[in-house]
XYZ file of C-alpha atoms in Angstrom:
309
model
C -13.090 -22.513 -15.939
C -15.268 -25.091 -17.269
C -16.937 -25.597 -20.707
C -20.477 -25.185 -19.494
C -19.871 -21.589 -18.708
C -21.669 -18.506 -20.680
C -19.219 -15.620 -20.639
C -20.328 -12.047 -20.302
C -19.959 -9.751 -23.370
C -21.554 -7.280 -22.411
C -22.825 -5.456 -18.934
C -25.535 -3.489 -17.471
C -25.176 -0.079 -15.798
C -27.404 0.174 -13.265
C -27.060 3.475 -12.253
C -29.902 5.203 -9.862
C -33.285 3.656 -9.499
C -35.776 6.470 -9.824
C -39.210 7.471 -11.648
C -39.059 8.265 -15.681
C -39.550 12.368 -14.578
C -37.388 12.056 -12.180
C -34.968 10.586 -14.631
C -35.706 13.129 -17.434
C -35.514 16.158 -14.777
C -31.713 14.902 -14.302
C -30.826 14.125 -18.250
C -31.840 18.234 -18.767
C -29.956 19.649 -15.292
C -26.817 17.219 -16.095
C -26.711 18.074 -19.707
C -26.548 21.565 -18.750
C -23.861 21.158 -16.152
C -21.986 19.031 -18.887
C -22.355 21.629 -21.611
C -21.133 24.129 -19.250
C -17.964 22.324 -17.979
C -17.190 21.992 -21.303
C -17.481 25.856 -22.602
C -16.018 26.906 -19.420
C -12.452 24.428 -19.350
C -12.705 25.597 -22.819
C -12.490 29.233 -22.113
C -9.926 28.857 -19.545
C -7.731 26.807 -22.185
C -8.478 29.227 -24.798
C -7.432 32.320 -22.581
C -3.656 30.583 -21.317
C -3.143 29.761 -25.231
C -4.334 33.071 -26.265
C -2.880 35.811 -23.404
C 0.906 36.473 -23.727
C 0.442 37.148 -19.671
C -0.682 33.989 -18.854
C 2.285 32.131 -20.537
C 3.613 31.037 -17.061
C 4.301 27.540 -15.692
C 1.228 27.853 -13.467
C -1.181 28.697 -16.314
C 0.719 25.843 -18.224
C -0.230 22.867 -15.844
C -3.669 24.543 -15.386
C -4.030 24.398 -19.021
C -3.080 20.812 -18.598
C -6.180 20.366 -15.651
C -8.690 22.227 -18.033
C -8.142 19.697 -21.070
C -7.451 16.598 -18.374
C -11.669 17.849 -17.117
C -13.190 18.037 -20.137
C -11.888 14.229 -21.490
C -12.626 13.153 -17.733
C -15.883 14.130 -17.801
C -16.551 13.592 -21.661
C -15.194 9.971 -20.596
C -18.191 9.130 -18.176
C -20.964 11.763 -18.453
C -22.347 11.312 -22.391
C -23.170 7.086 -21.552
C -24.878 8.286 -17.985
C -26.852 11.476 -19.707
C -27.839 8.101 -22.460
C -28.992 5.725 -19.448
C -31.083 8.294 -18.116
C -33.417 8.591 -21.341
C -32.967 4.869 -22.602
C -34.114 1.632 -20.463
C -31.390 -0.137 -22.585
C -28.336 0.407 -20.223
C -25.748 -2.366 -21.619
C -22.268 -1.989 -22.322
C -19.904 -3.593 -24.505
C -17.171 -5.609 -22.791
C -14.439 -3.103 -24.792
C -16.204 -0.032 -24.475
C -16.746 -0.765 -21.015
C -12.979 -1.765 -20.205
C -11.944 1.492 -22.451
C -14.499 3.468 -20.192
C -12.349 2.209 -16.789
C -8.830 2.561 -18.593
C -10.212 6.316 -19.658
C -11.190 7.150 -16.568
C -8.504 5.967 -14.594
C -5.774 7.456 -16.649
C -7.673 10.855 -16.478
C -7.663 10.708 -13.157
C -4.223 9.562 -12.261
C -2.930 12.097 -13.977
C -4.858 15.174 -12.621
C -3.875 13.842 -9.204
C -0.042 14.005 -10.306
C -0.859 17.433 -11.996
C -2.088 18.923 -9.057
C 1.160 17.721 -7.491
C 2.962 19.349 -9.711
C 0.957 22.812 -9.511
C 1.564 22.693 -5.583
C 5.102 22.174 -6.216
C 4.911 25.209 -9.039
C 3.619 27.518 -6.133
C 6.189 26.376 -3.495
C 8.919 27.228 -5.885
C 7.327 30.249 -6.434
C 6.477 31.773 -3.022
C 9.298 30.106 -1.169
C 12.156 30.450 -3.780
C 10.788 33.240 -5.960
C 14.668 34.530 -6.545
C 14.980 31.137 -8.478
C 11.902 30.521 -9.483
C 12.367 30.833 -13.620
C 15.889 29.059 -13.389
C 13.824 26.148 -11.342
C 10.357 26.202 -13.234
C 11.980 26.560 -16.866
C 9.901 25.524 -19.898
C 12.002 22.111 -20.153
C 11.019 21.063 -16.654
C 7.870 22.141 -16.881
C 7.572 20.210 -19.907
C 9.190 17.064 -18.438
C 6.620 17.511 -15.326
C 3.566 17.239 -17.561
C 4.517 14.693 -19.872
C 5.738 12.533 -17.075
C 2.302 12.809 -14.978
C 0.341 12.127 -18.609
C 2.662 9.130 -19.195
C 2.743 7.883 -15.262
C -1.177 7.835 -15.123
C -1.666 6.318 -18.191
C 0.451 3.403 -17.583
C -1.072 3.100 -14.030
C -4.385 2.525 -15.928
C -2.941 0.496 -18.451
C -2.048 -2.174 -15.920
C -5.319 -1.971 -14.354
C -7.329 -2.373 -17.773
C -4.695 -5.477 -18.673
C -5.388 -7.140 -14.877
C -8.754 -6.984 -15.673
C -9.052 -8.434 -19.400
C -7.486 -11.990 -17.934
C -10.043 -12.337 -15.517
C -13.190 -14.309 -17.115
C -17.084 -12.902 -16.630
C -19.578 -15.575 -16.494
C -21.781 -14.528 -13.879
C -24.200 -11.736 -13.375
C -24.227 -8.501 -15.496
C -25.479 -5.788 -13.378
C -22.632 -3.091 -12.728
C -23.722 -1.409 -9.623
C -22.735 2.403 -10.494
C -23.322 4.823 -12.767
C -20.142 4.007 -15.330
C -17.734 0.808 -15.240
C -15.985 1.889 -12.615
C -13.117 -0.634 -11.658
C -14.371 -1.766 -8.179
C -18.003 -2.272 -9.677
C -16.870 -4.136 -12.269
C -14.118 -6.619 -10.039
C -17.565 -7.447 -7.945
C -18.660 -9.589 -11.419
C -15.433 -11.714 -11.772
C -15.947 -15.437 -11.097
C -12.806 -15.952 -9.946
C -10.600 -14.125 -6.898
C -9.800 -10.677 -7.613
C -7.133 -10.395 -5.029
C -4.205 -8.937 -7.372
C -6.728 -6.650 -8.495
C -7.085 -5.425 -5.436
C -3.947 -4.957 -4.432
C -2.870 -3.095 -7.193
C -5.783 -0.334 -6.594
C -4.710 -0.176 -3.182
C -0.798 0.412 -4.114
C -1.775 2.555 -7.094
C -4.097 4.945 -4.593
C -1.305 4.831 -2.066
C 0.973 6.140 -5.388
C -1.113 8.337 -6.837
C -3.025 9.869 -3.538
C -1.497 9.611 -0.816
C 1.684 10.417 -1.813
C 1.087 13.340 -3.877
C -1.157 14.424 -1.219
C 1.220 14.126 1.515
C 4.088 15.790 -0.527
C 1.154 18.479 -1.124
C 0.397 19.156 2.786
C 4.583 19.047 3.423
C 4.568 22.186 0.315
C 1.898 24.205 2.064
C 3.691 23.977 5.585
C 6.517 25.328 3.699
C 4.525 27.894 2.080
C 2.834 29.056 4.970
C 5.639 29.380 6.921
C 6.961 31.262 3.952
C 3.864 33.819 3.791
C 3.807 34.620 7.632
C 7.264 35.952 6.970
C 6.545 38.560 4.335
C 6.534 41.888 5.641
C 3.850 43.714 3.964
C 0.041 42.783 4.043
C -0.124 42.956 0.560
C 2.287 40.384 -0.417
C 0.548 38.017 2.313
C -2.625 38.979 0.609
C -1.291 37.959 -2.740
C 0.256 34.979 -1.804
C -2.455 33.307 0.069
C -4.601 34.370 -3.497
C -2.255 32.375 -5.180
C -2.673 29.242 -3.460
C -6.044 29.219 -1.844
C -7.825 28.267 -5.541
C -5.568 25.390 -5.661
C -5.966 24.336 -2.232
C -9.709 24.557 -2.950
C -9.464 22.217 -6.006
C -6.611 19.307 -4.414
C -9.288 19.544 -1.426
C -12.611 18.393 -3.535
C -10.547 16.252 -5.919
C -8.443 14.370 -3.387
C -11.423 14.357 -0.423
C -13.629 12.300 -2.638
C -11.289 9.921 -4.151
C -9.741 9.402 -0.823
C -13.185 8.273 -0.083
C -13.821 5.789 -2.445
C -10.929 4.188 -2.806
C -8.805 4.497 0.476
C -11.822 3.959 2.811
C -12.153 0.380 3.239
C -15.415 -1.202 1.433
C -18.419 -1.785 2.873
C -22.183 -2.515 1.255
C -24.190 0.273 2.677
C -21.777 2.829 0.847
C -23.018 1.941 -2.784
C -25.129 4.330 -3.200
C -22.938 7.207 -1.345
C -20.091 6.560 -4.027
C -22.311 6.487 -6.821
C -23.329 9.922 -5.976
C -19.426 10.780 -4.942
C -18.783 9.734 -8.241
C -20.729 11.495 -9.409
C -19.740 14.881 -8.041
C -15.862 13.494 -9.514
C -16.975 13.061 -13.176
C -19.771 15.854 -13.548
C -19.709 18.720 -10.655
C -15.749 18.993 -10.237
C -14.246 19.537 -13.692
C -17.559 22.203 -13.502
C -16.625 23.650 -10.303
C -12.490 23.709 -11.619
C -12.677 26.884 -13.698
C -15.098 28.696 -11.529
C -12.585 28.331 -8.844
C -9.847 29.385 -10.621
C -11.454 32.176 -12.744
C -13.348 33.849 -9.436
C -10.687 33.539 -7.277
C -8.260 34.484 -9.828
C -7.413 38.431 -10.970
C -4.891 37.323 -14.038
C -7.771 35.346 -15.563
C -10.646 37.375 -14.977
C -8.527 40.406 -16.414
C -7.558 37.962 -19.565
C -11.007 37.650 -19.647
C -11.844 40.769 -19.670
C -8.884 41.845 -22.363
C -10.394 39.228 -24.297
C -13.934 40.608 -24.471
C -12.488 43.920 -24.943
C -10.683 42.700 -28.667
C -13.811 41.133 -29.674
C -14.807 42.970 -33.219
C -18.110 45.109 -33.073
């Protein structure tokens, strides 16, 4: 690029245009749902480390999704809950390119994780003979580091594409965090490889887990209309329905944004999509799995039971 241009160092969230009360109404109900996503991943973590019964490979890669929520959403939510109250919505460059690296990684590896889980309950329901010779603690160990260490360098590559490009034109990031497509938009040169790589790493990282996903729960349900007795069908389909709940929100949304080709009237529906991803679901994660689930709520309830009068 020439000599005459001014290069960006830092960038402005732009975020939702809407009244100061409005504004402040939002900073109080987010902070809340923020605060409460935290205590409640928290208590699900602190239950699986706590309860000898819920030291099972399932409880192990949702201990894994509880501490994956709470960085995802302590990632993107704190600088949006700050926007809301301040006028002065800039970014570093760094922070902002740490913010996208974050995020991605985070949520890379959930997808992966949730893989993983689905695969945990096909082993489970459809080889259950096998199941602790299959799901040992060395595979399950390999299967989480792998997803950490697969998303992470997914979103390594993204944060290094996007350091060589140069920023000399307008500032204005068009969402509510630096997401990666918002901030391609402010490149002054062709973003092409970018591109390209967001589209083979959402191919990677969603539609082939989620495919692999939808080929497990054939299996499984084929699996569960076998059993003889209502009550094992019963607690089967319990098994599986929180997770299908949870791969269904997760993988809907980001399907959405990043699979759906572009187009300039959907701004504002992914800024609220994104929203839901980095504030509502790692909220709506432990409800789902603590309602739905009997072996929590009773470690739950054990737990309350040992607290000291």
């Amino acid at each position: 690029m020439g000599s005459n241009h001014s290069w960006v160092t830092e960038f402005i969230l732009v975020g939702f245009h809407l009244s100061a009360k409005m504004e402040m109404f939002l900073f109080w109900i987010f902070s809340l749902f923020y605060i409460f996503s935290l205590l409640a991943n928290g208590m699900i973590l602190g239950l699986i480390c706590l309860d000898l019964r819920l030291h099972s490979p399932m409880y192990f890669f949702l201990s894994h999704l509880a501490i994956i929520d709470m960085s995802y959403a302590s990632n993107n939510v704190p600088k949006m809950l700050a926007n809301l109250v301040n006028q002065n919505r800039t970014i570093s460059f760094v922070p902002c390119i740490l913010q996208t690296f974050l995020y991605l990684g985070f949520a890379a590896t959930e997808c992966l994780i949730l893989m993983v889980m689905s695969y945990d309950r096909f082993v489970a329901i459809c080889h259950p003979l096998q199941y602790t010779v299959i799901m040992s603690w060395r595979v399950c160990t390999v299967l989480a580091v792998t997803s950490w260490a697969c998303g992470f360098i997914l979103a390594l590559v993204h944060a290094v594409l996007l350091l060589r490009l140069p920023f000399c034109g307008p500032r204005e990031v068009n969402h509510l965090f630096c997401e990666i497509l918002s901030v391609l938009k402010l490149a002054c040169v062709s973003t092409w490889i970018n591109q390209v790589v967001v589209l083979a790493t959402s191919v990677f990282v969603l539609v082939g887990p989620l495919c692999l996903m939808l080929v497990s729960y054939i299996c499984i349900l084929w699996a569960i209309l076998r059993i003889q007795s209502k009550e094992g069908r019963r607690k089967a389909l319990s098994t599986c329905s929180s997770h299908l709940c949870v791969v269904g929100l997760f993988f809907g949304i980001a399907m959405v944004v990043y699979v759906v080709p572009d187009s300039n009237q959907r701004e504002k529906q992914e800024k609220i999509l994104s929203l839901f991803h980095s504030l509502f679901n790692p909220m709506l994660n432990p409800l789902i799995y603590s309602l739905r689930n009997a072996q929590v709520k009773a470690a739950l309830c054990r737990a309350l039971q040992k607290r000291p009068m």
